[in-house]
XYZ file of C-alpha atoms in Angstrom:
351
model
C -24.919 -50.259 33.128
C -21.337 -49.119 34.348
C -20.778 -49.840 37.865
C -20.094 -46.296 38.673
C -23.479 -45.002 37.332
C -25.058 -47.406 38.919
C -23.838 -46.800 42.209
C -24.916 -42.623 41.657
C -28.270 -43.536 40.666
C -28.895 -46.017 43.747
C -27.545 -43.243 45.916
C -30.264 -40.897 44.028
C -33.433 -43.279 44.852
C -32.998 -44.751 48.065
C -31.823 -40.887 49.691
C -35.581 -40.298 49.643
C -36.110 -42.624 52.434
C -32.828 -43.029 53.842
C -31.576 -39.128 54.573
C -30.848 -38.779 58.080
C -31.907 -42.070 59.230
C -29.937 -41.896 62.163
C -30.702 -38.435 63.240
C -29.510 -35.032 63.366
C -26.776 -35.911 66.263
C -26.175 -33.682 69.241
C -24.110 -30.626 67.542
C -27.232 -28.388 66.984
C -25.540 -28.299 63.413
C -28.028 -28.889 60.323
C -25.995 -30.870 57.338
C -25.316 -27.018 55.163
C -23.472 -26.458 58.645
C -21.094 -28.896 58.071
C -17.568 -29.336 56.157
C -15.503 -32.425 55.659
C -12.120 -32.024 53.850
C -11.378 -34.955 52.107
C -7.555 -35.711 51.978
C -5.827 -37.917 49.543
C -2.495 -39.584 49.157
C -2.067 -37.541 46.003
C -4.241 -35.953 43.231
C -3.964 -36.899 39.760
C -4.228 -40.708 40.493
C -7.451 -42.371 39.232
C -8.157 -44.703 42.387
C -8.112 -40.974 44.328
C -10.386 -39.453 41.717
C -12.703 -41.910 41.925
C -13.148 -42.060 45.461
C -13.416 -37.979 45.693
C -16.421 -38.592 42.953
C -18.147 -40.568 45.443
C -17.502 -38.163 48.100
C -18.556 -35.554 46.258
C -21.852 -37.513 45.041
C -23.081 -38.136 48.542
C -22.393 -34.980 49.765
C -24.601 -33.267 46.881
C -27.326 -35.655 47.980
C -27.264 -35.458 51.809
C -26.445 -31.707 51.822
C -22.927 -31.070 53.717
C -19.734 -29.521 52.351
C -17.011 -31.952 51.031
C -13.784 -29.887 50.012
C -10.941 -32.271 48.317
C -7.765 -30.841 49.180
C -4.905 -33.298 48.326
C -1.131 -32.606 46.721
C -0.275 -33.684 43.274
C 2.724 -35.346 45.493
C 2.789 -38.359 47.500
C 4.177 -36.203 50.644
C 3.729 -36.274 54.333
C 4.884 -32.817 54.858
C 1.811 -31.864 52.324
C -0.529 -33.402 53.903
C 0.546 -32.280 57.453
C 0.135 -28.987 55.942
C -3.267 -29.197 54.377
C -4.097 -31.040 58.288
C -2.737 -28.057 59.836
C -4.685 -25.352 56.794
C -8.342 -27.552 57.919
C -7.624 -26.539 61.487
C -7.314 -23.076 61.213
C -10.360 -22.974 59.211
C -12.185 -24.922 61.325
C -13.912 -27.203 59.699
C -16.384 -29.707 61.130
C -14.147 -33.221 60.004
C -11.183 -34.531 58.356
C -11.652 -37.513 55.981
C -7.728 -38.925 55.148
C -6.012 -41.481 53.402
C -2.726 -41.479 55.445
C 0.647 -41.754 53.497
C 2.353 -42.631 57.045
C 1.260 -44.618 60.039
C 2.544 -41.991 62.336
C 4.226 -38.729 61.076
C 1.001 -37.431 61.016
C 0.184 -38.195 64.423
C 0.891 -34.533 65.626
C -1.423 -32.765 62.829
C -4.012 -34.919 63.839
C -4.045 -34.346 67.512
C -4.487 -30.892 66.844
C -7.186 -31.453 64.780
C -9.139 -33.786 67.526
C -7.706 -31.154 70.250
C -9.930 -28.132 68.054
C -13.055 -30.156 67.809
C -12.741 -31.702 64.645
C -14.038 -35.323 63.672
C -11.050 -37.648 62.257
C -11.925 -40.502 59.976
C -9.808 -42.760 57.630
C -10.269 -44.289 54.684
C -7.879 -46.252 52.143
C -4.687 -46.419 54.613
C -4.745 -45.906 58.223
C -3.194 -43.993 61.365
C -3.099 -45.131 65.019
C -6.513 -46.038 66.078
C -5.683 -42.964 68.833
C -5.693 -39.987 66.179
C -8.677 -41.188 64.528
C -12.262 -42.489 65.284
C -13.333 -44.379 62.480
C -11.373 -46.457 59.594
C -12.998 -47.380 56.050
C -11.134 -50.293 55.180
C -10.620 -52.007 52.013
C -10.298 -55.238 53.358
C -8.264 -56.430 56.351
C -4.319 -58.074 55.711
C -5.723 -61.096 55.321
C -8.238 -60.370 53.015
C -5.787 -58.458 51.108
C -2.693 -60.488 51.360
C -4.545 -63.631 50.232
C -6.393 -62.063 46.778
C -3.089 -60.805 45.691
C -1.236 -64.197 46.019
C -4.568 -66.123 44.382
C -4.585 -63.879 41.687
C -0.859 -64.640 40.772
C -1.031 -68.335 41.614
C -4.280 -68.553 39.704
C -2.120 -68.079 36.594
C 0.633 -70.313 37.413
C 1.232 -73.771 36.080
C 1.689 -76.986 38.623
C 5.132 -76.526 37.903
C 5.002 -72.757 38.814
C 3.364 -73.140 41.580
C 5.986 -75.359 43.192
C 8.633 -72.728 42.918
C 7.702 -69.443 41.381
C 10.187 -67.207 41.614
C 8.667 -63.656 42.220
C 8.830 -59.893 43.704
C 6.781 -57.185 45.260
C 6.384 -54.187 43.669
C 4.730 -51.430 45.186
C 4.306 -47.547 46.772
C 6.751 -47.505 49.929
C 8.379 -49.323 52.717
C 6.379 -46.879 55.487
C 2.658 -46.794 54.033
C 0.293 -48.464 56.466
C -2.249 -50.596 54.190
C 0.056 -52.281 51.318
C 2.967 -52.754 53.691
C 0.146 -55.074 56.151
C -0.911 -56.617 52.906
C 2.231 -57.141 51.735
C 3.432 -59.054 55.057
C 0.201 -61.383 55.258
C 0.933 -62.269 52.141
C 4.347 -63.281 52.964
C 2.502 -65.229 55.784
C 0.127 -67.342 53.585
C 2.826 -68.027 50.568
C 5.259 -69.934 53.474
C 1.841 -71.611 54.829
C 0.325 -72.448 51.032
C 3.395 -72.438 48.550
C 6.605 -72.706 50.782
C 8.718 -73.364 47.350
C 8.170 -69.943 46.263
C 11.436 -67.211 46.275
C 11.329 -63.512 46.803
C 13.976 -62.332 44.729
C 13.417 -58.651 45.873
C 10.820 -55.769 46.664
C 10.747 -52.576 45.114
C 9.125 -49.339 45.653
C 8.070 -46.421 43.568
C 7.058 -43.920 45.757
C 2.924 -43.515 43.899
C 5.167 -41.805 40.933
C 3.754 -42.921 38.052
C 7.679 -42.216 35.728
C 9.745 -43.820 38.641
C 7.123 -46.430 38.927
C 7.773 -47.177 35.033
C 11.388 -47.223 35.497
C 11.386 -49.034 38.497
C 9.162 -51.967 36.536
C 12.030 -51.448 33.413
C 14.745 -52.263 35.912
C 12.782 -55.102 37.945
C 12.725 -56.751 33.991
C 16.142 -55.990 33.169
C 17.402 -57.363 36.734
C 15.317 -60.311 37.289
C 14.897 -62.298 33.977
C 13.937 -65.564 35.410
C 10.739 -63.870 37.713
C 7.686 -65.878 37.288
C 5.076 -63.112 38.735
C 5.638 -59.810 39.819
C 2.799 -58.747 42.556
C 2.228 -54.782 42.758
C -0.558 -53.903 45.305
C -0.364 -50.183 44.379
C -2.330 -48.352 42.037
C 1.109 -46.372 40.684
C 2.987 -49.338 40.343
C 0.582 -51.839 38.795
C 0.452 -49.590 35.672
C 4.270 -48.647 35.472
C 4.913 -52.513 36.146
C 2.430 -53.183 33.368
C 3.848 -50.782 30.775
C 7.255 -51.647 31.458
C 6.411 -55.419 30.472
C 4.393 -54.217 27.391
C 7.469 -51.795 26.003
C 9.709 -55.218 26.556
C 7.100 -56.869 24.197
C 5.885 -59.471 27.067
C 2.395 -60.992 27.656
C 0.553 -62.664 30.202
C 2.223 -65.688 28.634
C 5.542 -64.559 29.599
C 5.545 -63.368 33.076
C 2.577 -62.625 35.524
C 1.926 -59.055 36.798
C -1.366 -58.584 39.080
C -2.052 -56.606 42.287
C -4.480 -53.789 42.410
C -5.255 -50.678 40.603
C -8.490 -48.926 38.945
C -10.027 -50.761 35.893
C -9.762 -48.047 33.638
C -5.619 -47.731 34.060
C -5.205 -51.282 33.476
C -8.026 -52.016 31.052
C -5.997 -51.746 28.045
C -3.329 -54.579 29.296
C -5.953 -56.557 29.647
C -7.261 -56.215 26.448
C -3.742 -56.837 24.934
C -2.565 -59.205 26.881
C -0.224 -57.769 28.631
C -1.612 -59.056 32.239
C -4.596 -62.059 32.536
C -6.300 -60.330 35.861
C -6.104 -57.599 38.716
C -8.364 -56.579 41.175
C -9.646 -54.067 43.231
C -12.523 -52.588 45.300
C -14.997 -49.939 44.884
C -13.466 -47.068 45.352
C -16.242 -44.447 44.274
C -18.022 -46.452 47.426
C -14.942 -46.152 50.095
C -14.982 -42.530 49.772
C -18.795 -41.821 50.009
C -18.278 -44.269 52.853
C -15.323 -41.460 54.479
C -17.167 -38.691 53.251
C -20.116 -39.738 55.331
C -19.023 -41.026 58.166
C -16.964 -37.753 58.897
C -20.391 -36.181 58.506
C -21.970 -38.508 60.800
C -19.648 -37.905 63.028
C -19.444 -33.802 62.987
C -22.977 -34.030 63.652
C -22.523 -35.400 67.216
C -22.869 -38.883 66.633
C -21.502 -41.228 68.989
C -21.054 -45.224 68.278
C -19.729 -48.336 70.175
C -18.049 -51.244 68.272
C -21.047 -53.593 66.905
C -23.298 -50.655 66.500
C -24.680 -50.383 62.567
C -24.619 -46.987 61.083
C -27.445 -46.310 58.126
C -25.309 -44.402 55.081
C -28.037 -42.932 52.665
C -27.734 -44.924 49.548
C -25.243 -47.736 50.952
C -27.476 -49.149 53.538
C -26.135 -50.419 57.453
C -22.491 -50.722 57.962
C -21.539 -52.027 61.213
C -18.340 -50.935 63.214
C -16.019 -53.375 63.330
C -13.505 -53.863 66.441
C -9.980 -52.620 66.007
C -8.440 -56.026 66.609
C -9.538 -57.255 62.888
C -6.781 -55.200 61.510
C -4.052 -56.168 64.365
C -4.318 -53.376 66.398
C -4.015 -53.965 70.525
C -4.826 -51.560 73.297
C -6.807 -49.048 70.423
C -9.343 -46.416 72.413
C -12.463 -48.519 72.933
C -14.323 -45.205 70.881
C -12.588 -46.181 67.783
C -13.701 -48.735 64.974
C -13.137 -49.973 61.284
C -15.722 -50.158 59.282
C -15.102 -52.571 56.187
C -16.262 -52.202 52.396
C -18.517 -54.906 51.306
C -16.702 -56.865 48.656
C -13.377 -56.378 46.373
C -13.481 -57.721 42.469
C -10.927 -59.849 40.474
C -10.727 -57.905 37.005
C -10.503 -59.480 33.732
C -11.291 -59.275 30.159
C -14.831 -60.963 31.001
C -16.207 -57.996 33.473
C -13.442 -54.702 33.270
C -15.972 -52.519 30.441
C -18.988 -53.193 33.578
C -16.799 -51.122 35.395
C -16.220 -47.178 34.851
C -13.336 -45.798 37.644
């Protein structure tokens, strides 16, 4: 059964004994009372869509309002404006992946300033304009499974001196850039002979991403592995090597994207593996949670929330993703796993 299904129909069963199993809160609000918007980075990308679908899915089954609102551009000033269009309609919560780690710090404050519930999910703002983050996995997590999944592929010889590059959205985006610099961290502590020959960014445009991988090719003959931790780039990287008539055999590409935009270069060879986590699951997760949280909830870091369908989730501190000083009412709460994609297990999978 695809994953995706599967996680729809689990939702579907265990909501008979799980709905509201931490209450109605303290707003006086019943769950048709309340509205989440649900903010992307951009619409139109299939790790967005995917995690809107499970939004949307658990807010069918609990009974609250989830409006997507998102920009078919990777911009700050949209989303600030969409922030600012949620306020005046006052709505109960604001569920956002965050393109910046502080220009929307203003838009936000507003928000919290009017009443409104703030939760992350994907990529991150200060701790301060927010009350919960749904994380992915922390930098170290992260930063490790994208250099395994390259050096996984390598030869003995490789792995004594790859030569290789980052590829991915921007040099300002909160999650990939933390990623991104752990894995810096455990290539000088696990293969010190590896060279960064450069980084590259394509801005979550799926054309410039494609040229950008062209030029990375044309520039940089002798790369070894090219590591793309961005659901834009992976694909454009990918394509670029498969118009250049390259394989898995000729240079390694990984990093993280949805299964179905990478499925066929696996299939052709193209790339050997790429992973990923659930993101159908992370935004139920931020769909909920701003729920739970409109409804008057309250929590303290190493509480466990109940989500219907999910099960417990317990709040993580702020300090597991390098924060310092964050308001002690603020927590992350993590997904359970992430998945290394290949040939073997990407048609189990459906996003």
């Amino acid at each position: 059964m695809k994953k995706s299904i599967l996680f729809v129909l689990v939702v579907s069963l265990v909501f008979s004994v799980a709905v509201f199993a931490n209450g109605a809160g303290d707003s006086g609000k019943d769950a048709a009372d309340i509205e989440v918007v649900f903010i992307p980075k951009l619409t139109g990308n299939m790790f967005f869509e995917s995690a809107n679908v499970g939004a949307q899915d658990i807010a069918a089954k609990v009974g609250f309002t989830c409006t997507y609102d998102g920009s078919p551009n990777a911009s700050v000033a949209d989303q600030v404006q969409i922030i600012n269009s949620a306020v005046a309609r006052g709505v109960d919560a604001i569920s956002i992946s965050s393109l910046t780690p502080d220009g929307l710090n203003d838009a936000l404050k507003k928000a919290q300033d009017n009443g409104i519930k703030v939760v992350t999910w994907d990529s991150d703002v200060d701790p301060m304009y927010r009350e919960l983050y749904v994380n992915q996995g922390t930098p170290e997590i992260l930063g490790k499974l994208l250099v395994d999944m390259a050096a996984d592929q390598m030869t003995d010889s490789q792995k004594a001196s790859a030569k290789f590059a980052f590829f991915y959205s921007s040099p300002t985006v909160t999650d990939q850039n933390a990623w991104v610099e752990y894995a810096k961290v455990y290539i000088g502590e696990n293969y010190p002979g590896w060279e960064l020959l450069t980084t590259e960014y394509g801005e979550q445009d799926a054309q410039k991403s494609f040229q950008i991988g062209q030029s990375i090719l044309d520039t940089y003959s002798d790369l070894d592995a090219i590591l793309c931790p961005d659901s834009t780039a992976l694909p454009g990287m990918a394509e670029a090597a498969r118009r250049a008539n390259l394989t898995k055999d000729d240079i390694i590409i990984t990093g993280f994207a949805t299964p179905s935009s990478m499925r066929e270069y696996l299939k052709d060879n193209t790339i050997e593996a790429f992973g990923l986590w659930d993101c159908g699951l992370q935004g139920a997760m931020g769909a909920y949670l701003a729920y739970w949280l409109a409804l008057g909830n309250t929590f303290s870091v190493g509480d466990s929330i109940d989500i219907p369908g999910i099960g417990s989730v317990k709040v993580e501190s702020n300090d597991i993703q390098g924060y310092k000083n964050a308001p002690k009412d603020t927590g992350i709460v993590l997904l359970p796993e992430r998945v290394v994609f290949t040939t073997a297990n990407v048609d189990d999978y459906n996003f």
